[in-house]
């Protein structure tokens, strides 16, 4: 299964806001997958913001554009 592997600033804000409100990381990942994100990518991005809530996610050169 594949999906989106790029994230907009709006999605980044949404993830940060929900983590700060106390939402479970897994529920955030599930919403992202339902909206078309690649499951591994969604997990990686949410983990990134769980660990670095003020640092924007930077896609690596191996991420594809969808």
mmCIF file of the C-alpha atoms, coordinates in Angstrom:
data_MODEL
# 
_entry.id   MODEL 
# 
loop_
_atom_site.group_PDB 
_atom_site.id 
_atom_site.type_symbol 
_atom_site.label_atom_id 
_atom_site.label_alt_id 
_atom_site.label_comp_id 
_atom_site.label_asym_id 
_atom_site.label_entity_id 
_atom_site.label_seq_id 
_atom_site.pdbx_PDB_ins_code 
_atom_site.Cartn_x 
_atom_site.Cartn_y 
_atom_site.Cartn_z 
_atom_site.occupancy 
_atom_site.B_iso_or_equiv 
_atom_site.pdbx_formal_charge 
_atom_site.auth_seq_id 
_atom_site.auth_comp_id 
_atom_site.auth_asym_id 
_atom_site.auth_atom_id 
_atom_site.pdbx_PDB_model_num 
ATOM 1  C CA . UNK A 1 1  ? 0.000  0.000  0.000  1.00 0.00 ? 1  UNK A CA 1 
ATOM 2  C CA . UNK A 1 2  ? 1.318  3.415  -0.860 1.00 0.00 ? 2  UNK A CA 1 
ATOM 3  C CA . UNK A 1 3  ? 0.045  6.914  -0.398 1.00 0.00 ? 3  UNK A CA 1 
ATOM 4  C CA . UNK A 1 4  ? 1.171  10.471 0.113  1.00 0.00 ? 4  UNK A CA 1 
ATOM 5  C CA . UNK A 1 5  ? 4.775  10.875 1.252  1.00 0.00 ? 5  UNK A CA 1 
ATOM 6  C CA . UNK A 1 6  ? 4.894  14.660 1.395  1.00 0.00 ? 6  UNK A CA 1 
ATOM 7  C CA . UNK A 1 7  ? 3.265  16.864 4.012  1.00 0.00 ? 7  UNK A CA 1 
ATOM 8  C CA . UNK A 1 8  ? 2.001  20.420 3.794  1.00 0.00 ? 8  UNK A CA 1 
ATOM 9  C CA . UNK A 1 9  ? 2.495  23.066 6.481  1.00 0.00 ? 9  UNK A CA 1 
ATOM 10 C CA . UNK A 1 10 ? -1.236 22.810 7.234  1.00 0.00 ? 10 UNK A CA 1 
ATOM 11 C CA . UNK A 1 11 ? -0.944 19.087 8.000  1.00 0.00 ? 11 UNK A CA 1 
ATOM 12 C CA . UNK A 1 12 ? 2.121  19.764 10.124 1.00 0.00 ? 12 UNK A CA 1 
ATOM 13 C CA . UNK A 1 13 ? 0.151  22.345 12.128 1.00 0.00 ? 13 UNK A CA 1 
ATOM 14 C CA . UNK A 1 14 ? -2.740 19.892 12.488 1.00 0.00 ? 14 UNK A CA 1 
ATOM 15 C CA . UNK A 1 15 ? -0.423 17.185 13.863 1.00 0.00 ? 15 UNK A CA 1 
ATOM 16 C CA . UNK A 1 16 ? 1.263  19.589 16.300 1.00 0.00 ? 16 UNK A CA 1 
ATOM 17 C CA . UNK A 1 17 ? -2.087 20.992 17.476 1.00 0.00 ? 17 UNK A CA 1 
ATOM 18 C CA . UNK A 1 18 ? -3.521 17.540 18.096 1.00 0.00 ? 18 UNK A CA 1 
ATOM 19 C CA . UNK A 1 19 ? -0.438 16.309 19.944 1.00 0.00 ? 19 UNK A CA 1 
ATOM 20 C CA . UNK A 1 20 ? -0.528 19.416 22.143 1.00 0.00 ? 20 UNK A CA 1 
ATOM 21 C CA . UNK A 1 21 ? -4.216 18.776 22.891 1.00 0.00 ? 21 UNK A CA 1 
ATOM 22 C CA . UNK A 1 22 ? -3.264 15.321 24.142 1.00 0.00 ? 22 UNK A CA 1 
ATOM 23 C CA . UNK A 1 23 ? -4.522 13.226 21.253 1.00 0.00 ? 23 UNK A CA 1 
ATOM 24 C CA . UNK A 1 24 ? -2.936 9.812  20.960 1.00 0.00 ? 24 UNK A CA 1 
ATOM 25 C CA . UNK A 1 25 ? -0.280 9.553  18.273 1.00 0.00 ? 25 UNK A CA 1 
ATOM 26 C CA . UNK A 1 26 ? -1.886 6.380  16.908 1.00 0.00 ? 26 UNK A CA 1 
ATOM 27 C CA . UNK A 1 27 ? -5.231 8.128  16.392 1.00 0.00 ? 27 UNK A CA 1 
ATOM 28 C CA . UNK A 1 28 ? -3.465 10.901 14.460 1.00 0.00 ? 28 UNK A CA 1 
ATOM 29 C CA . UNK A 1 29 ? -1.705 8.315  12.293 1.00 0.00 ? 29 UNK A CA 1 
ATOM 30 C CA . UNK A 1 30 ? -5.015 6.542  11.622 1.00 0.00 ? 30 UNK A CA 1 
ATOM 31 C CA . UNK A 1 31 ? -6.634 9.774  10.424 1.00 0.00 ? 31 UNK A CA 1 
ATOM 32 C CA . UNK A 1 32 ? -3.674 10.470 8.158  1.00 0.00 ? 32 UNK A CA 1 
ATOM 33 C CA . UNK A 1 33 ? -3.861 6.977  6.650  1.00 0.00 ? 33 UNK A CA 1 
ATOM 34 C CA . UNK A 1 34 ? -7.623 7.397  6.129  1.00 0.00 ? 34 UNK A CA 1 
ATOM 35 C CA . UNK A 1 35 ? -6.858 10.660 4.285  1.00 0.00 ? 35 UNK A CA 1 
ATOM 36 C CA . UNK A 1 36 ? -4.429 8.912  1.906  1.00 0.00 ? 36 UNK A CA 1 
ATOM 37 C CA . UNK A 1 37 ? -1.011 9.095  3.566  1.00 0.00 ? 37 UNK A CA 1 
ATOM 38 C CA . UNK A 1 38 ? 1.404  6.198  3.323  1.00 0.00 ? 38 UNK A CA 1 
ATOM 39 C CA . UNK A 1 39 ? 1.224  4.325  6.651  1.00 0.00 ? 39 UNK A CA 1 
ATOM 40 C CA . UNK A 1 40 ? 4.996  4.253  7.251  1.00 0.00 ? 40 UNK A CA 1 
ATOM 41 C CA . UNK A 1 41 ? 5.290  7.923  6.330  1.00 0.00 ? 41 UNK A CA 1 
ATOM 42 C CA . UNK A 1 42 ? 2.413  8.889  8.645  1.00 0.00 ? 42 UNK A CA 1 
ATOM 43 C CA . UNK A 1 43 ? 4.027  7.009  11.534 1.00 0.00 ? 43 UNK A CA 1 
ATOM 44 C CA . UNK A 1 44 ? 7.400  8.651  10.873 1.00 0.00 ? 44 UNK A CA 1 
ATOM 45 C CA . UNK A 1 45 ? 5.972  12.164 10.709 1.00 0.00 ? 45 UNK A CA 1 
ATOM 46 C CA . UNK A 1 46 ? 3.904  11.801 13.878 1.00 0.00 ? 46 UNK A CA 1 
ATOM 47 C CA . UNK A 1 47 ? 6.887  10.283 15.691 1.00 0.00 ? 47 UNK A CA 1 
ATOM 48 C CA . UNK A 1 48 ? 9.005  13.236 14.512 1.00 0.00 ? 48 UNK A CA 1 
ATOM 49 C CA . UNK A 1 49 ? 6.550  15.744 15.988 1.00 0.00 ? 49 UNK A CA 1 
ATOM 50 C CA . UNK A 1 50 ? 6.161  13.709 19.165 1.00 0.00 ? 50 UNK A CA 1 
ATOM 51 C CA . UNK A 1 51 ? 9.915  14.052 19.663 1.00 0.00 ? 51 UNK A CA 1 
ATOM 52 C CA . UNK A 1 52 ? 10.420 17.536 18.155 1.00 0.00 ? 52 UNK A CA 1 
ATOM 53 C CA . UNK A 1 53 ? 7.188  19.521 18.440 1.00 0.00 ? 53 UNK A CA 1 
ATOM 54 C CA . UNK A 1 54 ? 8.664  22.813 17.264 1.00 0.00 ? 54 UNK A CA 1 
ATOM 55 C CA . UNK A 1 55 ? 10.862 21.501 14.436 1.00 0.00 ? 55 UNK A CA 1 
ATOM 56 C CA . UNK A 1 56 ? 9.243  21.323 11.008 1.00 0.00 ? 56 UNK A CA 1 
ATOM 57 C CA . UNK A 1 57 ? 9.390  18.006 9.168  1.00 0.00 ? 57 UNK A CA 1 
ATOM 58 C CA . UNK A 1 58 ? 11.857 17.994 6.282  1.00 0.00 ? 58 UNK A CA 1 
ATOM 59 C CA . UNK A 1 59 ? 11.321 15.357 3.633  1.00 0.00 ? 59 UNK A CA 1 
ATOM 60 C CA . UNK A 1 60 ? 14.371 13.356 2.727  1.00 0.00 ? 60 UNK A CA 1 
ATOM 61 C CA . UNK A 1 61 ? 15.609 13.113 -0.832 1.00 0.00 ? 61 UNK A CA 1 
ATOM 62 C CA . UNK A 1 62 ? 14.160 9.584  -1.033 1.00 0.00 ? 62 UNK A CA 1 
ATOM 63 C CA . UNK A 1 63 ? 10.587 10.756 -0.411 1.00 0.00 ? 63 UNK A CA 1 
ATOM 64 C CA . UNK A 1 64 ? 8.512  10.805 -3.573 1.00 0.00 ? 64 UNK A CA 1 
ATOM 65 C CA . UNK A 1 65 ? 6.119  13.537 -4.606 1.00 0.00 ? 65 UNK A CA 1 
ATOM 66 C CA . UNK A 1 66 ? 2.433  12.588 -4.804 1.00 0.00 ? 66 UNK A CA 1 
# 
